[in-house]
Short mmCIF file of C-alpha atoms (C1' of nucleotides) in Angstrom, two decimals:
data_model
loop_
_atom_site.label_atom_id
_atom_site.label_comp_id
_atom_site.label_asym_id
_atom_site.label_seq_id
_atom_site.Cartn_x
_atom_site.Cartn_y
_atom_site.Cartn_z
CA UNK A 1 24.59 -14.95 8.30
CA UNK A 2 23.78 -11.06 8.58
CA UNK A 3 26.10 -9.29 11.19
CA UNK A 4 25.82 -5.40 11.98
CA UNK A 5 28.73 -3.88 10.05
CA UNK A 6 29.43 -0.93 8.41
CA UNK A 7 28.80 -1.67 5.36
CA UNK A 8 25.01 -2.39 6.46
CA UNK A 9 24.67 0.43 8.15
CA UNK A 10 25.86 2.52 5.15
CA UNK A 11 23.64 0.47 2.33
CA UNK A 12 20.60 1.08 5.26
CA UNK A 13 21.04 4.47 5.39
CA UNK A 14 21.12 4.91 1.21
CA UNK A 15 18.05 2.55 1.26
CA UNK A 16 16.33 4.63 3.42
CA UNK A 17 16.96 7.90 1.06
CA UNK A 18 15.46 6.14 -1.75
CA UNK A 19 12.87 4.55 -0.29
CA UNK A 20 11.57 8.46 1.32
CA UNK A 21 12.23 9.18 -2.19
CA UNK A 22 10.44 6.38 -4.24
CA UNK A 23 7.92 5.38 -1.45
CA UNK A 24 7.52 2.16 0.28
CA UNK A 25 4.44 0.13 -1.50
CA UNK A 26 5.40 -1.62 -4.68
CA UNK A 27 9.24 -1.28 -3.48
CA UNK A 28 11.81 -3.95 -4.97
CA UNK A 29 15.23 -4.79 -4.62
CA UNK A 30 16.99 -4.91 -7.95
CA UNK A 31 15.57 -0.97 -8.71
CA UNK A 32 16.54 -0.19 -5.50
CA UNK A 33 20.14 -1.84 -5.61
CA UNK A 34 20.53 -0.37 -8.72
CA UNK A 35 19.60 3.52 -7.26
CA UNK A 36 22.29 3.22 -4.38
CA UNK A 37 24.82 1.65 -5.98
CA UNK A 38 24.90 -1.84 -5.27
CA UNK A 39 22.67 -5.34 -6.52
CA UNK A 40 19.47 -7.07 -5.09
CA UNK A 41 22.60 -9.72 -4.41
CA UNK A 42 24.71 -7.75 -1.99
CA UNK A 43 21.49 -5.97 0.17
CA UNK A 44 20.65 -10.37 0.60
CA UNK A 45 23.75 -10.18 1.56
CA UNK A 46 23.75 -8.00 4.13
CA UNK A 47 19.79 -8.17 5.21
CA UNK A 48 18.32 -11.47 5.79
CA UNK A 49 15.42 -10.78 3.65
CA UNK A 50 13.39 -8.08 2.36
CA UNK A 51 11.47 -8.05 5.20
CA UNK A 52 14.60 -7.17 7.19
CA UNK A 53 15.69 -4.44 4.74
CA UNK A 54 12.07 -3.20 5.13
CA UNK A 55 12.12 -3.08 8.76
CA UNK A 56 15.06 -1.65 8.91
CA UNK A 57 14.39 1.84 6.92
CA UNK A 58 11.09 1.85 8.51
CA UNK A 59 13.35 2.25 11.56
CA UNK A 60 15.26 4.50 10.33
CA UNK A 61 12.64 6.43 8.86
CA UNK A 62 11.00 7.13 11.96
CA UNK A 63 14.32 7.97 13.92
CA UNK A 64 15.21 10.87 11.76
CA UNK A 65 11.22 11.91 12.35
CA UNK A 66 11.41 11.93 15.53
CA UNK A 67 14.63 13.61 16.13
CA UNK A 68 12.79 16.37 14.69
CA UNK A 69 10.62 16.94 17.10
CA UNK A 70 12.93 16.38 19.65
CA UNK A 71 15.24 19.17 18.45
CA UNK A 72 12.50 21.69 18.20
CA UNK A 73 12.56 24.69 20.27
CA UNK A 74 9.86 25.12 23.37
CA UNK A 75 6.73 26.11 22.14
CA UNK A 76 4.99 29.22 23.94
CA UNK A 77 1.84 27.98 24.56
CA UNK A 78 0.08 24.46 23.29
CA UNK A 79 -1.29 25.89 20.11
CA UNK A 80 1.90 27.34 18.93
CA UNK A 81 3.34 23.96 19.87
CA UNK A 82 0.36 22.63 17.43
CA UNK A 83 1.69 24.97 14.80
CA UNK A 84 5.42 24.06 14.99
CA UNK A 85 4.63 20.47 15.42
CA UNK A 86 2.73 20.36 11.92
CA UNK A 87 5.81 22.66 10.26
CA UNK A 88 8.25 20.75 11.38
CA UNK A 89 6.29 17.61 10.43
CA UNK A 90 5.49 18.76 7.12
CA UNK A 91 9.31 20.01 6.22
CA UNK A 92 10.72 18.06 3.53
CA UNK A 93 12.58 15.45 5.22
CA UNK A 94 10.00 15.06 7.68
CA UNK A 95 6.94 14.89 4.87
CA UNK A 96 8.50 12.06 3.48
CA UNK A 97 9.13 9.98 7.12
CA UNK A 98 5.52 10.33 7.56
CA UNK A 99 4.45 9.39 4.31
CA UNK A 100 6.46 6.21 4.82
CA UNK A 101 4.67 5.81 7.99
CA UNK A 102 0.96 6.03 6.37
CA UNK A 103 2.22 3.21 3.64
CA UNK A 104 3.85 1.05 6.19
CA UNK A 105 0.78 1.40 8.43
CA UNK A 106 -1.59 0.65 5.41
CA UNK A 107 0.49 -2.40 4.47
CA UNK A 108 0.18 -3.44 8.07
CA UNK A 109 -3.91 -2.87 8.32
CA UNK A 110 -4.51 -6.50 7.70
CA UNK A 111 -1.98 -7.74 9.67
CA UNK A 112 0.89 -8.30 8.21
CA UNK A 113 4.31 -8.41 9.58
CA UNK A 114 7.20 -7.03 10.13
CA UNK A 115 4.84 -4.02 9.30
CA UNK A 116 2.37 -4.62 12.12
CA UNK A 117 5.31 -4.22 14.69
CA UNK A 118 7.39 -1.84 13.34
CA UNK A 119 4.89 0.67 13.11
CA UNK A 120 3.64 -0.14 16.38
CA UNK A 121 6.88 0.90 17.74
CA UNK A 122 7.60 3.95 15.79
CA UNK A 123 4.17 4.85 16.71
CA UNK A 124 5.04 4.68 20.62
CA UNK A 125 8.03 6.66 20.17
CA UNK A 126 6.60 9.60 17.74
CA UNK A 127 3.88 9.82 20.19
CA UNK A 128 5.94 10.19 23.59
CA UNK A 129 7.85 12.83 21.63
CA UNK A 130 4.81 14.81 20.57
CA UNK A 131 3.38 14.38 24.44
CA UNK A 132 7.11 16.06 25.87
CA UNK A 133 6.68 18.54 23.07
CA UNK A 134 3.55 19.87 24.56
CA UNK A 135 4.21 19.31 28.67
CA UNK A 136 7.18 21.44 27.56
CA UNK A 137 4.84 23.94 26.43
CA UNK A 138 3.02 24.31 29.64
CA UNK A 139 0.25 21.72 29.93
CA UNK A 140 -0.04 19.13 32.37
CA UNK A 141 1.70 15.49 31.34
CA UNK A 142 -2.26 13.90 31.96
CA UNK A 143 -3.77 16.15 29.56
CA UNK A 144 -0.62 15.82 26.88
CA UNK A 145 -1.21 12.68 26.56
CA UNK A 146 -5.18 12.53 25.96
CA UNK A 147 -4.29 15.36 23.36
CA UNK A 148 -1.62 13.70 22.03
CA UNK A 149 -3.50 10.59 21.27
CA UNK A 150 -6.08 13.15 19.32
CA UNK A 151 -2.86 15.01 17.50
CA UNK A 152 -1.44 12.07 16.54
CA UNK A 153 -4.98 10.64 14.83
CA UNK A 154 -5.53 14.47 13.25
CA UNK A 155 -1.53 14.41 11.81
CA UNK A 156 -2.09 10.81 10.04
CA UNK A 157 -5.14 11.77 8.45
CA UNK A 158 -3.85 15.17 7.02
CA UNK A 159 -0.53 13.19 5.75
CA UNK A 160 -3.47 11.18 4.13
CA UNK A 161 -5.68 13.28 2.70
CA UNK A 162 -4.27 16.79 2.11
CA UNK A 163 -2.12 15.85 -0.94
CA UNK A 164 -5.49 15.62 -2.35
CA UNK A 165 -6.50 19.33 -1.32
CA UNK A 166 -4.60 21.82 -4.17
CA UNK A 167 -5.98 24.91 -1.95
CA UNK A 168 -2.99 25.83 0.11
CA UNK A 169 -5.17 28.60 1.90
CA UNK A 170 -7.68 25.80 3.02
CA UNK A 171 -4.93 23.11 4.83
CA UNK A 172 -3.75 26.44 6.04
CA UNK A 173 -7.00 27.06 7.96
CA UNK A 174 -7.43 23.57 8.81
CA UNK A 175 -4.19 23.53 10.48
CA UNK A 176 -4.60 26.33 11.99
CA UNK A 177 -8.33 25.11 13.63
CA UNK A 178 -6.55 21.99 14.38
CA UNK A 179 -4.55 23.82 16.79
CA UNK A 180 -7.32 25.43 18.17
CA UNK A 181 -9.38 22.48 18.75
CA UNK A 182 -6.44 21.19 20.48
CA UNK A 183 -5.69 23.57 22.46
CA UNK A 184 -8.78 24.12 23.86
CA UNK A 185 -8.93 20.25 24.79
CA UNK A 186 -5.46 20.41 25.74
CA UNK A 187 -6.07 23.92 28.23
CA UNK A 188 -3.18 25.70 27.25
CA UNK B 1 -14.84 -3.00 -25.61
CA UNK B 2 -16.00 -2.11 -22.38
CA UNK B 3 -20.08 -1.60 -21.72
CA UNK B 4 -22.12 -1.14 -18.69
CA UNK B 5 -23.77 -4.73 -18.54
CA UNK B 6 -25.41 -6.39 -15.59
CA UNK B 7 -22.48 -9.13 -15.60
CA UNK B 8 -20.47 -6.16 -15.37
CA UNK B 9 -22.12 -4.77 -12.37
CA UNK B 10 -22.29 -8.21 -10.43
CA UNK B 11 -19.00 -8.95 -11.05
CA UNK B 12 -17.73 -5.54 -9.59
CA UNK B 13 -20.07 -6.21 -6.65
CA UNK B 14 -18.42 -9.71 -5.50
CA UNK B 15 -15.12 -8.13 -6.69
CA UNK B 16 -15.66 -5.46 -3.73
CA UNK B 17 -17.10 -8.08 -1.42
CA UNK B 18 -13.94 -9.73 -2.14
CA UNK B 19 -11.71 -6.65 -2.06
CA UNK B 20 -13.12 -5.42 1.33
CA UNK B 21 -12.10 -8.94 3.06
CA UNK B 22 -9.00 -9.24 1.53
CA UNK B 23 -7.37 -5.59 1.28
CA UNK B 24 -6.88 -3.59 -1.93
CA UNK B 25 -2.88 -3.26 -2.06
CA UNK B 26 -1.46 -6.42 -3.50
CA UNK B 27 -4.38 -6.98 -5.52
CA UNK B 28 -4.06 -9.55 -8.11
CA UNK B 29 -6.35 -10.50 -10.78
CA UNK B 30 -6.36 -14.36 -10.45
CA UNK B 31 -7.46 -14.85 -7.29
CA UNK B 32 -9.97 -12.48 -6.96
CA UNK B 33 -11.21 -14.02 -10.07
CA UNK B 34 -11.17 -17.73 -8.92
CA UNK B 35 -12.65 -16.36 -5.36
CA UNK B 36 -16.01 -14.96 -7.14
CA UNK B 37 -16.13 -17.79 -9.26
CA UNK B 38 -14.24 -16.28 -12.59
CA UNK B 39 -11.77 -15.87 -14.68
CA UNK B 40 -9.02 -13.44 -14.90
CA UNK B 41 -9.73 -13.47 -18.78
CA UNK B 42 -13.61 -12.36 -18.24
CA UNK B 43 -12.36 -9.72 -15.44
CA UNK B 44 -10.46 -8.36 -18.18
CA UNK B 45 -13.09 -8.90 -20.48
CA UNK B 46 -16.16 -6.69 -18.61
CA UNK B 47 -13.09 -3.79 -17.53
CA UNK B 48 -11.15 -2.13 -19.59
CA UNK B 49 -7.78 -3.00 -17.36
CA UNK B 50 -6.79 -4.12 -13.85
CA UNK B 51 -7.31 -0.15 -12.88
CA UNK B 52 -10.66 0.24 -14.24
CA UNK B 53 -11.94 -2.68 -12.14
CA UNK B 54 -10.20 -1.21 -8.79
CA UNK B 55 -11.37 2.15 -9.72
CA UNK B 56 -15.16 0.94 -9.96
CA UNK B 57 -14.25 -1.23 -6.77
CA UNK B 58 -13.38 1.41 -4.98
CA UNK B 59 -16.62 3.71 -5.99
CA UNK B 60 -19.05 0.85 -5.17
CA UNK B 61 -16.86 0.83 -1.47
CA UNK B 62 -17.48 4.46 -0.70
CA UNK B 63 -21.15 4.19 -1.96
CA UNK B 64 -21.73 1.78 1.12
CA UNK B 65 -19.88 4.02 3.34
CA UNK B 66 -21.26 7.35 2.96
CA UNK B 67 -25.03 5.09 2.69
CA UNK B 68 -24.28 3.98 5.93
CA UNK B 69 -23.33 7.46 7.16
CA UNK B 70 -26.47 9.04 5.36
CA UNK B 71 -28.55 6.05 6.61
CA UNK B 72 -27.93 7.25 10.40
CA UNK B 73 -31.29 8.55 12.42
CA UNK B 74 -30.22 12.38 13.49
CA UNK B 75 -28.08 12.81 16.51
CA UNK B 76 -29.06 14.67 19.11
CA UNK B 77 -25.80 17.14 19.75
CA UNK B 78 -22.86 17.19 18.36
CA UNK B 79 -21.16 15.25 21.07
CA UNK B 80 -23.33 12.23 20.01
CA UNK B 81 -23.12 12.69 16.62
CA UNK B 82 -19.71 12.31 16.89
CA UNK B 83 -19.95 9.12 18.68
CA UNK B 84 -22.88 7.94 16.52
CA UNK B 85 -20.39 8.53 13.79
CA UNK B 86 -17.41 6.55 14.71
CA UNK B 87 -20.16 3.77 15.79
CA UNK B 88 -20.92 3.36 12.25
CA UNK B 89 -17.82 3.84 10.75
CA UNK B 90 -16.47 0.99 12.86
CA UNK B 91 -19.28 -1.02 12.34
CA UNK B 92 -18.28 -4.53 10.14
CA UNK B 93 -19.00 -3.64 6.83
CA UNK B 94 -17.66 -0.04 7.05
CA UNK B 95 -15.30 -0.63 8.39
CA UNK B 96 -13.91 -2.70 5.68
CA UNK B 97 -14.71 0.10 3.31
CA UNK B 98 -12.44 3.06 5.56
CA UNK B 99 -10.04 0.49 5.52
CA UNK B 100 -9.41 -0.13 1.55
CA UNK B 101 -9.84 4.04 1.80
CA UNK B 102 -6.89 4.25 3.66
CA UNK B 103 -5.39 1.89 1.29
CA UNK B 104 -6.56 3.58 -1.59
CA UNK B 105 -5.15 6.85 -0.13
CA UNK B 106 -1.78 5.03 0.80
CA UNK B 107 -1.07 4.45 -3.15
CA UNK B 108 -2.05 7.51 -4.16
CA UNK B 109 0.42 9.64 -1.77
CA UNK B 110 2.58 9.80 -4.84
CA UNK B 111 0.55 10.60 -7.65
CA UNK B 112 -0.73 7.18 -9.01
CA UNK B 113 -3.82 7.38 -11.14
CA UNK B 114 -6.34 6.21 -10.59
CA UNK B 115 -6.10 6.54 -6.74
CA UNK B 116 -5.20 9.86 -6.43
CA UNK B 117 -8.48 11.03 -8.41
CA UNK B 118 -10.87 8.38 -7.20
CA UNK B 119 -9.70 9.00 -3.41
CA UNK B 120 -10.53 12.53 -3.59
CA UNK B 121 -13.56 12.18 -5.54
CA UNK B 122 -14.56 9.78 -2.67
CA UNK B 123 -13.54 12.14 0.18
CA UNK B 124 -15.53 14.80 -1.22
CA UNK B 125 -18.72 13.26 -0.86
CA UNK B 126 -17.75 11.25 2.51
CA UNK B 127 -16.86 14.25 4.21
CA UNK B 128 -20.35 16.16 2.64
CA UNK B 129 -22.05 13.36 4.23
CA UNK B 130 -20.41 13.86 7.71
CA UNK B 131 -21.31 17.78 7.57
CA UNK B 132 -24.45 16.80 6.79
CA UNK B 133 -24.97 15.16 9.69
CA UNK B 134 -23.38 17.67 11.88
CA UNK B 135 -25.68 20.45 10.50
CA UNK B 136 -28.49 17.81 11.55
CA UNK B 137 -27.40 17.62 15.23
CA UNK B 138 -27.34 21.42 15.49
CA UNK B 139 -24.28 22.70 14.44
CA UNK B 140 -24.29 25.79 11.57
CA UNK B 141 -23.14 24.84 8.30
CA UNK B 142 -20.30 27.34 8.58
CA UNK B 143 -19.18 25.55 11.81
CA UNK B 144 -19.88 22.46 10.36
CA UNK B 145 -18.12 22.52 7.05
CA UNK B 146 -14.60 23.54 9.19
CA UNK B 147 -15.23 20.78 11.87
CA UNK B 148 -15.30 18.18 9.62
CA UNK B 149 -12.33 18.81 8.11
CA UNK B 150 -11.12 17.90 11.39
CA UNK B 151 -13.70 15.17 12.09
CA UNK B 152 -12.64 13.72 9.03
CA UNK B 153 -8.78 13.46 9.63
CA UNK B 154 -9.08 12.23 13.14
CA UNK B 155 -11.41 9.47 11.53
CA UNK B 156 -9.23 8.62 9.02
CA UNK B 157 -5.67 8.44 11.78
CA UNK B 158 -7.69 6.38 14.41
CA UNK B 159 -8.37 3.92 11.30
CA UNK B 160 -4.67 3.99 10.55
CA UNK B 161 -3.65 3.99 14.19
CA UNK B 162 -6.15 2.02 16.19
CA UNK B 163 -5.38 -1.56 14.83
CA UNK B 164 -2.07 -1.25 16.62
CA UNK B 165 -3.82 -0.44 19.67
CA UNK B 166 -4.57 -3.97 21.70
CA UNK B 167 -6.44 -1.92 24.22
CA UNK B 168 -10.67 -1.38 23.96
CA UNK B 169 -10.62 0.51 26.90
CA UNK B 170 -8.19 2.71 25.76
CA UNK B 171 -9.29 3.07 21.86
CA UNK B 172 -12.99 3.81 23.66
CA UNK B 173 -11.60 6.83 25.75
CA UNK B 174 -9.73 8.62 22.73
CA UNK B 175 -13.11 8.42 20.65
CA UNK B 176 -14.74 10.03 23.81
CA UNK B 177 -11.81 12.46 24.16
CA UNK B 178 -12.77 13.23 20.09
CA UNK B 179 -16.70 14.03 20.45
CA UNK B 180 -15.53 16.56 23.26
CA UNK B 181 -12.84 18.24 21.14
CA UNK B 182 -15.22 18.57 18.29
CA UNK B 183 -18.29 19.50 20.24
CA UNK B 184 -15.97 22.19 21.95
CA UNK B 185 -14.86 23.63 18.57
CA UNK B 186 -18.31 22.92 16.42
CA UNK B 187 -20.50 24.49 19.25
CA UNK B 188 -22.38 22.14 19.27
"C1'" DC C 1 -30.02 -21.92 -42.12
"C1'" DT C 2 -27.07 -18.42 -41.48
"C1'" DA C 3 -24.73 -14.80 -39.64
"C1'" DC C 4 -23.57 -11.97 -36.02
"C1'" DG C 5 -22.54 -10.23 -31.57
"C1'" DA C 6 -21.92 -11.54 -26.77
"C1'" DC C 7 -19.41 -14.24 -23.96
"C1'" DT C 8 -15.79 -17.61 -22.27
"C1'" DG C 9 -11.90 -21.25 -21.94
"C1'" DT C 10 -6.98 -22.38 -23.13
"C1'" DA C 11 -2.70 -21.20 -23.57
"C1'" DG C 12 0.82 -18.29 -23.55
"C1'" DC C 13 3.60 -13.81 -23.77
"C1'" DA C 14 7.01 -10.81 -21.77
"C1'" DG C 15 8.07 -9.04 -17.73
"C1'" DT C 16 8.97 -8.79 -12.57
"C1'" DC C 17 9.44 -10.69 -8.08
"C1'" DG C 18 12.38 -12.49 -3.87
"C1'" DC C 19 15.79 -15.43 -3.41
"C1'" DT C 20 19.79 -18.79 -4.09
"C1'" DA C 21 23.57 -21.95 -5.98
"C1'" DC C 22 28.09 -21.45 -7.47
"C1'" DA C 23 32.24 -19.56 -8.13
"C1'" DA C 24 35.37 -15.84 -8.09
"C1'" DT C 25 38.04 -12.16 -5.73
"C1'" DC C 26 40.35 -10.08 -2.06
"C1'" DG C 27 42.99 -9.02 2.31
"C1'" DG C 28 45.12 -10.68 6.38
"C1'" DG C 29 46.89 -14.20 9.96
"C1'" DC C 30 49.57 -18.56 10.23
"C1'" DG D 1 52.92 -19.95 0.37
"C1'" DC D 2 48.38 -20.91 2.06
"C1'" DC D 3 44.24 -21.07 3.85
"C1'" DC D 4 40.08 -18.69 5.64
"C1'" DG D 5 36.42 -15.73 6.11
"C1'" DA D 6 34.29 -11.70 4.16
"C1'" DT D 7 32.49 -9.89 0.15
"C1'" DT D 8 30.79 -9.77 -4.57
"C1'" DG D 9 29.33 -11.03 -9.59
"C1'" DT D 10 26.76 -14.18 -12.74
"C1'" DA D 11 23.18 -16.66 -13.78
"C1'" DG D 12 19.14 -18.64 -12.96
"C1'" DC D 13 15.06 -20.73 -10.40
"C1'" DG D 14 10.09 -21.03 -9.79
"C1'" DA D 15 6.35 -18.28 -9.01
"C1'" DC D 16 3.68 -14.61 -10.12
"C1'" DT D 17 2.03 -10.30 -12.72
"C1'" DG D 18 -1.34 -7.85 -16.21
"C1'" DC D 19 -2.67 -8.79 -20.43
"C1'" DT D 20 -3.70 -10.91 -25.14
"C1'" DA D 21 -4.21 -14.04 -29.37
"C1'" DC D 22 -7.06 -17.50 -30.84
"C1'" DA D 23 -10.62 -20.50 -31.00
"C1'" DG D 24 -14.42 -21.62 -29.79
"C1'" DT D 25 -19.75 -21.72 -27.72
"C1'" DC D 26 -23.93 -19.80 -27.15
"C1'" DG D 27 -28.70 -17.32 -28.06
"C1'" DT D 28 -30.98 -14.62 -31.28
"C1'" DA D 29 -32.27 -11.81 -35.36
"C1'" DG D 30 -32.75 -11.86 -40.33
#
DNA sequence: CTACGACTGTAGCAGTCGCTACAATCGGGC
DNA sequence: GCCCGATTGTAGCGACTGCTACAGTCGTAG
């Protein structure tokens, strides 16, 4: 029997601190339980399974990501909207979302659920927000969402592969041609 | 006592065979062991540890990725190098080897040897391949060397992305939508 | 023949995993 | 007082993990 209460709610919200914290491959209850105060018993309790708990931060993950693009200011032009996307994206809380993302995607690449769906979903929704993000800074809702599609792919792969890069000046400039690749495609 | 025999070598090339079917995270020893006709206790026997063997996995996976890439006939602009490029990256077998990448990549986004070190040793000479065959179609080396970088993360976010994408039609357009933005910003 | 190094099978260690059976505790409505 | 449902602790299950100790079996070199 697992019923939305507040006590759920509260242990979800704790398990999704660690889990930004601690990542999401290799994750397991009793360290978990132990981190936020409680036992692999009581997060049974209240989840129906791992799988449940899982699907659940992954949720919650990708709420508070999005909500920060959605409470960015307009952008002035689509490659300033590039810029603030990737800031905002790459601020602390935000890094960590996405890096969540990338491992639940990765778990998902063969198919497995719930990963499979839930990133499906929070993919939908981060990419709608990124597409009103850049109609709202002046280009046309056709061409956001061709662009978007391209943003999106470019984002995922820098999450991936720029922790690898120590030359700050270099994911600098590649951020920086990023936006004006994208802007160009985008025409603003 | 770990030496570079020919058992050695076959058995890390069905363990990749193996690896490339059945995904890299959640790797365990006994099966892939039973699967190429083995034993966990000889696995352990020919490498010095579960790592060692993933590590040398994971090299022999690249190898067949960036062959494939270096393989390709020259492309005749940019635009269709692009396209030639995501042809063979999708293609079966390579496919499988972007996908353990990303996989790869996924357990190293915290710091875990020996991911982090054999993921960027891999990049490195994956994304040399794809400026190489930029600079082939046409493009200067300068231009090359910062598309890529782009080329390369786009790549790498479709692989992540794309699965969750049910629609061909829709997967083919973005790729389009990709050669253009590149050929735009490679000059090409 | 012997000795040695290369290789392999058996069995098991100590640890972790998700999950569950069972019983206890607690607060509130009858 | 008394029960009932919600919540929690204890203890453990069976399966799995990487890895290792030990005892072999080979082919070959001396």
């Amino acid at each position: 029997m697992v019923r939305n209460t507040a006590r759920r709610e509260e242990l979800a919200a704790l398990a999704t601190d660690y889990v930004l914290d601690h990542g999401l491959i290799g994750l397991s209850l009793r360290p978990l339980a132990a981190a936020i105060g409680t036992s692999d018993r009581m997060l049974l309790y209240h989840f129906a399974g791992k799988d449940d708990l899982v699907a659940t931060v992954l949720r919650i993950s990708n709420d508070r990501s999005v909500e920060a693009v959605r409470a960015l200011p307009r952008s002035q032009s689509v490659r300033t909207a590039v810029l603030d996307l990737w800031r905002a994206s790459t601020s602390d809380e935000s890094d960590h979302c996405h890096r969540v993302y990338v491992e639940a995607a990765a778990l998902g690449l063969l198919g497995r659920e719930p990963y499979v769906s839930v990133v499906r979903e929070a993919n939908e929704r981060w990419v709608e927000a990124l597409a009103d993000h850049l109609v709202a800074a002046g280009c046309t809702r056709e061409r956001a969402g061709r662009a978007v599609a391209l943003l999106d792919a470019a984002f995922m792969g820098l999450q991936l592969d720029l922790p690898l890069d120590p030359h700050e000046s270099h994911r600098k400039r590649v951020v920086s041609d990023l936006a004006d690749a994208i802007a160009a495609f985008a025409g603003g």
